mmCIF file of C-alpha atoms in Angstrom:
data_model
loop_
_atom_site.group_PDB
_atom_site.id
_atom_site.type_symbol
_atom_site.label_atom_id
_atom_site.label_comp_id
_atom_site.label_asym_id
_atom_site.label_seq_id
_atom_site.Cartn_x
_atom_site.Cartn_y
_atom_site.Cartn_z
ATOM 1 C CA PHE A 28 -33.807 49.365 9.269
ATOM 2 C CA GLU A 29 -32.188 46.372 7.041
ATOM 3 C CA LEU A 30 -30.587 43.244 6.769
ATOM 4 C CA GLN A 31 -29.470 40.948 4.099
ATOM 5 C CA GLN A 32 -28.027 36.781 4.779
ATOM 6 C CA PRO A 33 -27.869 35.892 1.001
ATOM 7 C CA GLN A 34 -27.265 32.315 1.611
ATOM 8 C CA LYS A 35 -29.553 30.110 1.987
ATOM 9 C CA LYS A 36 -27.191 26.907 2.104
ATOM 10 C CA VAL A 37 -23.475 26.844 1.267
ATOM 11 C CA ALA A 38 -21.040 24.234 1.415
ATOM 12 C CA VAL A 39 -17.890 23.102 2.745
ATOM 13 C CA ALA A 40 -15.322 20.578 2.136
ATOM 14 C CA VAL A 41 -13.111 20.331 5.293
ATOM 15 C CA GLY A 42 -9.608 22.533 5.934
ATOM 16 C CA GLU A 43 -11.508 25.126 2.980
ATOM 17 C CA MET A 44 -12.421 28.302 4.486
ATOM 18 C CA LEU A 45 -15.841 29.660 4.783
ATOM 19 C CA THR A 46 -17.564 32.774 4.142
ATOM 20 C CA LEU A 47 -21.101 34.156 5.009
ATOM 21 C CA ASN A 48 -21.966 37.564 4.268
ATOM 22 C CA CYS A 49 -24.777 40.202 5.780
ATOM 23 C CA THR A 50 -24.310 44.152 4.888
ATOM 24 C CA THR A 51 -26.779 46.481 6.603
ATOM 25 C CA SER A 52 -28.356 49.792 6.291
ATOM 26 C CA GLY A 53 -30.586 52.354 8.082
ATOM 27 C CA PHE A 54 -31.114 53.141 10.598
ATOM 28 C CA ALA A 55 -31.314 51.478 15.085
ATOM 29 C CA ALA A 56 -30.661 52.181 18.026
ATOM 30 C CA PRO A 57 -27.754 51.396 18.516
ATOM 31 C CA GLY A 58 -26.451 48.189 19.659
ATOM 32 C CA PRO A 59 -22.818 45.234 18.047
ATOM 33 C CA VAL A 60 -24.198 43.171 15.405
ATOM 34 C CA ARG A 61 -23.127 39.161 15.732
ATOM 35 C CA TRP A 62 -22.890 35.958 14.336
ATOM 36 C CA LEU A 63 -24.717 32.664 16.106
ATOM 37 C CA LYS A 64 -24.991 29.109 15.555
ATOM 38 C CA GLY A 65 -28.493 28.521 16.131
ATOM 39 C CA LEU A 66 -31.233 30.976 17.300
ATOM 40 C CA GLY A 67 -32.503 30.531 21.397
ATOM 41 C CA SER A 68 -30.815 29.435 24.440
ATOM 42 C CA GLY A 69 -29.055 26.885 22.557
ATOM 43 C CA ASN A 70 -26.873 29.209 19.793
ATOM 44 C CA LYS A 71 -23.235 30.198 19.944
ATOM 45 C CA THR A 72 -22.496 33.303 19.447
ATOM 46 C CA VAL A 73 -19.494 33.082 16.649
ATOM 47 C CA TYR A 74 -18.185 36.005 15.803
ATOM 48 C CA ASP A 75 -19.713 39.947 17.696
ATOM 49 C CA GLN A 76 -18.877 42.916 17.537
ATOM 50 C CA ARG A 77 -17.623 44.312 20.471
ATOM 51 C CA GLY A 78 -15.040 41.458 21.608
ATOM 52 C CA GLY A 79 -15.513 37.803 21.582
ATOM 53 C CA SER A 80 -15.578 35.874 18.194
ATOM 54 C CA LEU A 81 -13.358 32.575 17.706
ATOM 55 C CA PRO A 82 -10.383 32.668 18.082
ATOM 56 C CA ASN A 83 -10.702 31.304 13.965
ATOM 57 C CA VAL A 84 -13.225 33.972 13.019
ATOM 58 C CA MET A 85 -12.696 37.601 11.094
ATOM 59 C CA ARG A 86 -14.212 40.431 9.267
ATOM 60 C CA ALA A 87 -13.245 40.006 5.557
ATOM 61 C CA LEU A 88 -13.506 44.376 6.280
ATOM 62 C CA VAL A 89 -12.370 45.536 9.103
ATOM 63 C CA GLY A 90 -14.367 48.836 10.793
ATOM 64 C CA SER A 91 -17.003 48.386 8.357
ATOM 65 C CA ASP A 92 -20.563 49.951 9.968
ATOM 66 C CA THR A 93 -21.948 48.616 6.465
ATOM 67 C CA ASP A 94 -21.330 44.868 6.170
ATOM 68 C CA PHE A 95 -20.519 42.070 8.511
ATOM 69 C CA THR A 96 -19.671 39.254 6.230
ATOM 70 C CA ILE A 97 -16.527 37.343 7.364
ATOM 71 C CA HIS A 98 -14.733 33.668 7.160
ATOM 72 C CA ILE A 99 -14.189 30.821 9.437
ATOM 73 C CA ARG A 100 -10.644 29.336 8.986
ATOM 74 C CA ASN A 101 -9.134 25.319 9.285
ATOM 75 C CA PHE A 102 -14.387 24.233 8.645
ATOM 76 C CA GLU A 103 -14.732 20.927 10.953
ATOM 77 C CA PRO A 104 -17.329 18.953 9.880
ATOM 78 C CA ASN A 105 -18.442 20.272 14.119
ATOM 79 C CA ASP A 106 -18.259 23.658 12.446
ATOM 80 C CA VAL A 107 -21.433 22.570 10.643
ATOM 81 C CA GLY A 108 -24.916 23.690 11.068
ATOM 82 C CA THR A 109 -27.532 27.177 10.520
ATOM 83 C CA TYR A 110 -24.811 31.335 11.000
ATOM 84 C CA TYR A 111 -27.668 33.814 11.893
ATOM 85 C CA CYS A 112 -26.140 37.040 11.425
ATOM 86 C CA VAL A 113 -28.920 39.463 14.156
ATOM 87 C CA LYS A 114 -28.811 43.394 14.968
ATOM 88 C CA PHE A 115 -28.756 44.207 18.932
ATOM 89 C CA THR A 116 -30.638 47.233 20.402
ATOM 90 C CA LYS A 117 -29.635 48.538 24.286
ATOM 91 C CA GLU A 118 -32.309 48.602 26.039
ATOM 92 C CA SER A 119 -33.031 51.851 28.485
ATOM 93 C CA ASN A 120 -32.471 49.139 31.488
ATOM 94 C CA GLY A 121 -29.292 48.113 29.810
ATOM 95 C CA LYS A 122 -29.902 44.723 28.356
ATOM 96 C CA GLU A 123 -29.335 43.573 24.303
ATOM 97 C CA GLU A 124 -31.825 42.033 23.132
ATOM 98 C CA MET A 125 -32.909 41.056 19.682
ATOM 99 C CA PHE A 126 -33.762 43.733 17.358
ATOM 100 C CA ARG A 127 -32.925 41.791 13.704
ATOM 101 C CA HIS A 128 -31.886 39.207 12.061
ATOM 102 C CA GLY A 129 -30.893 37.275 8.891
ATOM 103 C CA ASN A 130 -32.968 34.079 7.287
ATOM 104 C CA GLY A 131 -30.065 31.892 8.092
ATOM 105 C CA THR A 132 -27.241 29.570 5.870
ATOM 106 C CA GLU A 133 -27.325 26.317 5.650
ATOM 107 C CA VAL A 134 -24.132 25.205 6.447
ATOM 108 C CA SER A 135 -22.685 21.356 5.509
ATOM 109 C CA VAL A 136 -19.833 19.406 4.371
ATOM 110 C CA ARG A 137 -18.309 18.973 1.345
ATOM 111 C CA GLU A 138 -16.819 16.092 -0.199
ATOM 112 C CA THR A 139 -13.659 16.828 -2.258
ATOM 113 C CA ALA A 140 -13.708 14.644 -4.942
ATOM 114 C CA LEU A 141 -10.204 12.826 -5.885
ATOM 115 C CA VAL A 142 -8.916 13.680 -9.175
ATOM 116 C CA PRO A 143 -8.713 12.382 -11.631
ATOM 117 C CA GLY A 144 -5.168 11.995 -12.189
ATOM 118 C CA VAL A 145 -4.274 10.487 -9.196
ATOM 119 C CA VAL A 146 -6.640 7.988 -9.283
ATOM 120 C CA ALA A 147 -6.045 7.687 -12.407
ATOM 121 C CA ALA A 148 -2.090 6.502 -10.633
ATOM 122 C CA ALA A 149 -3.535 4.560 -7.917
ATOM 123 C CA VAL A 150 -4.349 2.382 -10.253
ATOM 124 C CA VAL A 151 -0.956 1.987 -12.225
ATOM 125 C CA LEU A 152 -0.061 1.903 -8.583
ATOM 126 C CA CYS A 153 -0.941 -1.269 -7.897
ATOM 127 C CA PHE A 154 -1.371 -3.182 -10.565
ATOM 128 C CA LEU A 155 2.636 -2.303 -10.038
ATOM 129 C CA LEU A 156 2.691 -3.944 -7.222
ATOM 130 C CA LEU A 157 0.586 -6.941 -7.619
ATOM 131 C CA GLY A 158 2.596 -8.023 -10.484
ATOM 132 C CA LEU A 159 5.668 -7.487 -8.533
ATOM 133 C CA PHE A 160 4.055 -9.779 -5.875
ATOM 134 C CA VAL A 161 2.844 -12.816 -7.944
ATOM 135 C CA ALA A 162 6.148 -12.055 -10.399
ATOM 136 C CA LEU A 163 8.382 -12.641 -6.499
ATOM 137 C CA CYS A 164 5.568 -15.923 -5.583
ATOM 138 C CA MET A 165 6.740 -17.729 -8.739
ATOM 139 C CA TYR A 166 10.205 -16.470 -8.400
ATOM 140 C CA ARG A 167 9.898 -18.795 -4.739
ATOM 141 C CA ARG A 168 7.484 -21.629 -6.513
ATOM 142 C CA LYS A 169 10.186 -21.270 -9.422
ATOM 143 C CA ARG A 170 13.160 -22.082 -6.439
ATOM 144 C CA GLN A 171 11.331 -23.796 -3.376
ATOM 145 C CA GLY A 172 11.110 -25.697 -7.001
ATOM 146 C CA ARG A 173 13.423 -27.012 -7.706
ATOM 147 C CA ALA A 174 15.293 -27.404 -4.702
ATOM 148 C CA GLY A 175 12.934 -30.050 -2.728
ATOM 149 C CA SER A 176 12.177 -32.209 -6.414
ATOM 150 C CA PRO A 177 13.833 -35.794 -6.802
ATOM 151 C CA CYS A 178 15.968 -36.392 -9.393
ATOM 152 C CA PRO A 179 13.499 -39.329 -11.744
ATOM 153 C CA ALA A 180 15.076 -43.206 -10.873
ATOM 154 C CA GLY A 181 16.167 -45.426 -14.278
ATOM 155 C CA THR A 182 18.255 -47.711 -15.363
ATOM 156 C CA VAL A 183 20.788 -48.433 -17.750
ATOM 157 C CA ALA A 184 21.690 -50.857 -19.725
ATOM 158 C CA VAL A 185 25.732 -52.625 -20.322
ATOM 159 C CA GLY A 186 25.600 -54.605 -23.207
ATOM 160 C CA SER A 187 25.302 -57.248 -21.885
ATOM 161 C CA PHE A 188 25.576 -56.875 -18.402
ATOM 162 C CA SER A 189 22.490 -56.849 -16.199
ATOM 163 C CA SER A 190 21.215 -52.780 -15.889
ATOM 164 C CA VAL A 191 22.324 -50.645 -13.634
ATOM 165 C CA PRO A 192 19.879 -48.917 -11.173
ATOM 166 C CA LEU A 193 20.777 -45.036 -11.779
ATOM 167 C CA GLN A 194 18.523 -43.389 -8.908
ATOM 168 C CA CYS A 195 19.440 -40.012 -7.855
ATOM 169 C CA CYS A 196 22.120 -38.270 -10.282
ATOM 170 C CA ALA A 197 23.443 -34.944 -8.189
ATOM 171 C CA GLY A 198 22.269 -34.274 -5.473
ATOM 172 C CA THR A 199 20.560 -30.157 -5.984
ATOM 173 C CA PRO A 200 22.958 -27.478 -4.331
ATOM 174 C CA GLY A 201 23.239 -27.295 -0.910
ATOM 175 C CA THR A 202 21.702 -31.100 -0.910
ATOM 176 C CA PRO A 203 24.375 -34.477 -0.847
ATOM 177 C CA SER A 204 24.104 -37.134 -3.418
ATOM 178 C CA GLU A 205 24.255 -40.772 -1.677
ATOM 179 C CA VAL A 206 24.809 -42.005 -4.525
ATOM 180 C CA LEU A 207 27.536 -39.726 -5.504
ATOM 181 C CA ASP A 208 29.361 -40.370 -2.480
ATOM 182 C CA ARG A 209 29.373 -44.449 -2.450
ATOM 183 C CA GLU A 210 31.083 -43.748 -6.448
ATOM 184 C CA SER A 211 32.527 -41.630 -5.635
ATOM 185 C CA SER A 212 35.003 -42.830 -2.643
ATOM 186 C CA HIS A 213 36.211 -45.593 -5.427
ATOM 187 C CA LEU A 214 37.575 -43.776 -7.809
ATOM 188 C CA PRO A 215 41.107 -42.530 -8.063
ATOM 189 C CA SER A 216 41.325 -38.706 -5.311
ATOM 190 C CA GLN A 217 43.501 -37.038 -7.847
ATOM 191 C CA GLN A 218 40.971 -36.090 -10.705
ATOM 192 C CA SER A 219 40.756 -32.651 -13.096
ATOM 193 C CA SER A 220 37.446 -30.808 -11.612
ATOM 194 C CA LYS A 221 35.112 -32.315 -15.031
ATOM 195 C CA GLU A 222 36.464 -35.855 -13.607
ATOM 196 C CA GLU A 223 34.787 -35.099 -9.823
ATOM 197 C CA ASN A 224 31.218 -33.706 -11.503
ATOM 198 C CA ASP A 225 30.115 -37.305 -12.968
ATOM 199 C CA ILE A 226 30.175 -41.055 -11.925
ATOM 200 C CA HIS A 227 31.215 -43.964 -13.303
ATOM 201 C CA TYR A 228 30.124 -47.516 -12.839
ATOM 202 C CA ALA A 229 31.832 -50.769 -13.209
ATOM 203 C CA ASP A 230 31.143 -54.476 -13.239
ATOM 204 C CA LEU A 231 34.067 -57.222 -13.799
ATOM 205 C CA GLN A 232 32.607 -60.411 -14.330
ATOM 206 C CA PRO A 233 34.548 -63.448 -15.843
ATOM 207 C CA LEU A 234 35.267 -63.836 -18.946
ATOM 208 C CA PRO A 235 35.171 -67.729 -20.982
ATOM 209 C CA PRO A 236 37.451 -69.899 -21.390
ATOM 210 C CA ALA A 237 39.403 -68.689 -25.366
ATOM 211 C CA PRO A 238 42.319 -70.525 -26.781
ATOM 212 C CA ARG A 239 45.426 -70.637 -24.858
ATOM 213 C CA ARG A 240 47.784 -68.139 -26.038
ATOM 214 C CA SER A 241 50.978 -67.151 -24.752
ATOM 215 C CA ARG A 242 50.387 -65.089 -21.130
ATOM 216 C CA SER A 243 51.939 -65.675 -17.881
ATOM 217 C CA SER A 244 50.174 -67.869 -15.533
ATOM 218 C CA GLY A 245 47.911 -66.615 -12.628
ATOM 219 C CA THR A 246 46.343 -64.514 -14.431
ATOM 220 C CA ALA A 247 42.376 -64.360 -15.127
ATOM 221 C CA PRO A 248 41.045 -63.498 -18.141
ATOM 222 C CA THR A 249 38.685 -60.606 -17.394
ATOM 223 C CA GLU A 250 36.351 -57.406 -18.808
ATOM 224 C CA TYR A 251 36.628 -54.064 -17.665
ATOM 225 C CA ALA A 252 32.667 -52.325 -18.103
ATOM 226 C CA SER A 253 32.707 -48.533 -17.307
ATOM 227 C CA LEU A 254 29.933 -46.461 -17.202
ATOM 228 C CA ARG A 255 30.142 -42.747 -16.719
ATOM 229 C CA VAL A 256 27.234 -40.253 -16.679
ATOM 230 C CA ALA A 257 27.630 -36.925 -15.931
ATOM 231 C CA ALA A 258 26.151 -35.002 -13.118
ATOM 232 C CA LYS A 259 23.340 -33.022 -13.489
#
């Protein structure tokens, strides 16, 4: 009687099917063939020719008396170990004894390599997400800068008159300008939409005495200086 277990080492990825080869030839006393995980007192029966196999284990050639190759479906990390194909014989006292066994097949987990296309797609996706994040940050910073930065203060000289301070020309959207409100209160109520965005500065000062002309009595000579600044 001969028993062949040709596989020495097998690496299997998690979730794949593990195939363990075992064939016999010749004649031996009656008794079953079993697959054991480990030898000795701590062994575990994986396949039993007479029944009692694990649910995820099946024969490659059902009913064969010489080929005892088995398949273990959905391989998991706890299936790692050394498997032995063992021939048992039944003694006269009715007890089964180990008659012959193979050299054992050491089974380990194989790390699955990522497909290059998947890696490339993941890298491109990361770059796209990074670019989108940077663009969003720049947009938010630009929008906050427009909404929160005050207008620079400055002065405007009107002819020979004193300089007129210009502080915030116009309020930003949602931020009313105090200067605009104060100055616009002196303007006429009926103006066009374009004139509503203008700010008027006026200075009334008396003119020096001029040669008398035909004017009505009681009228003091004055000059009206106006400065119009477009709101931005």
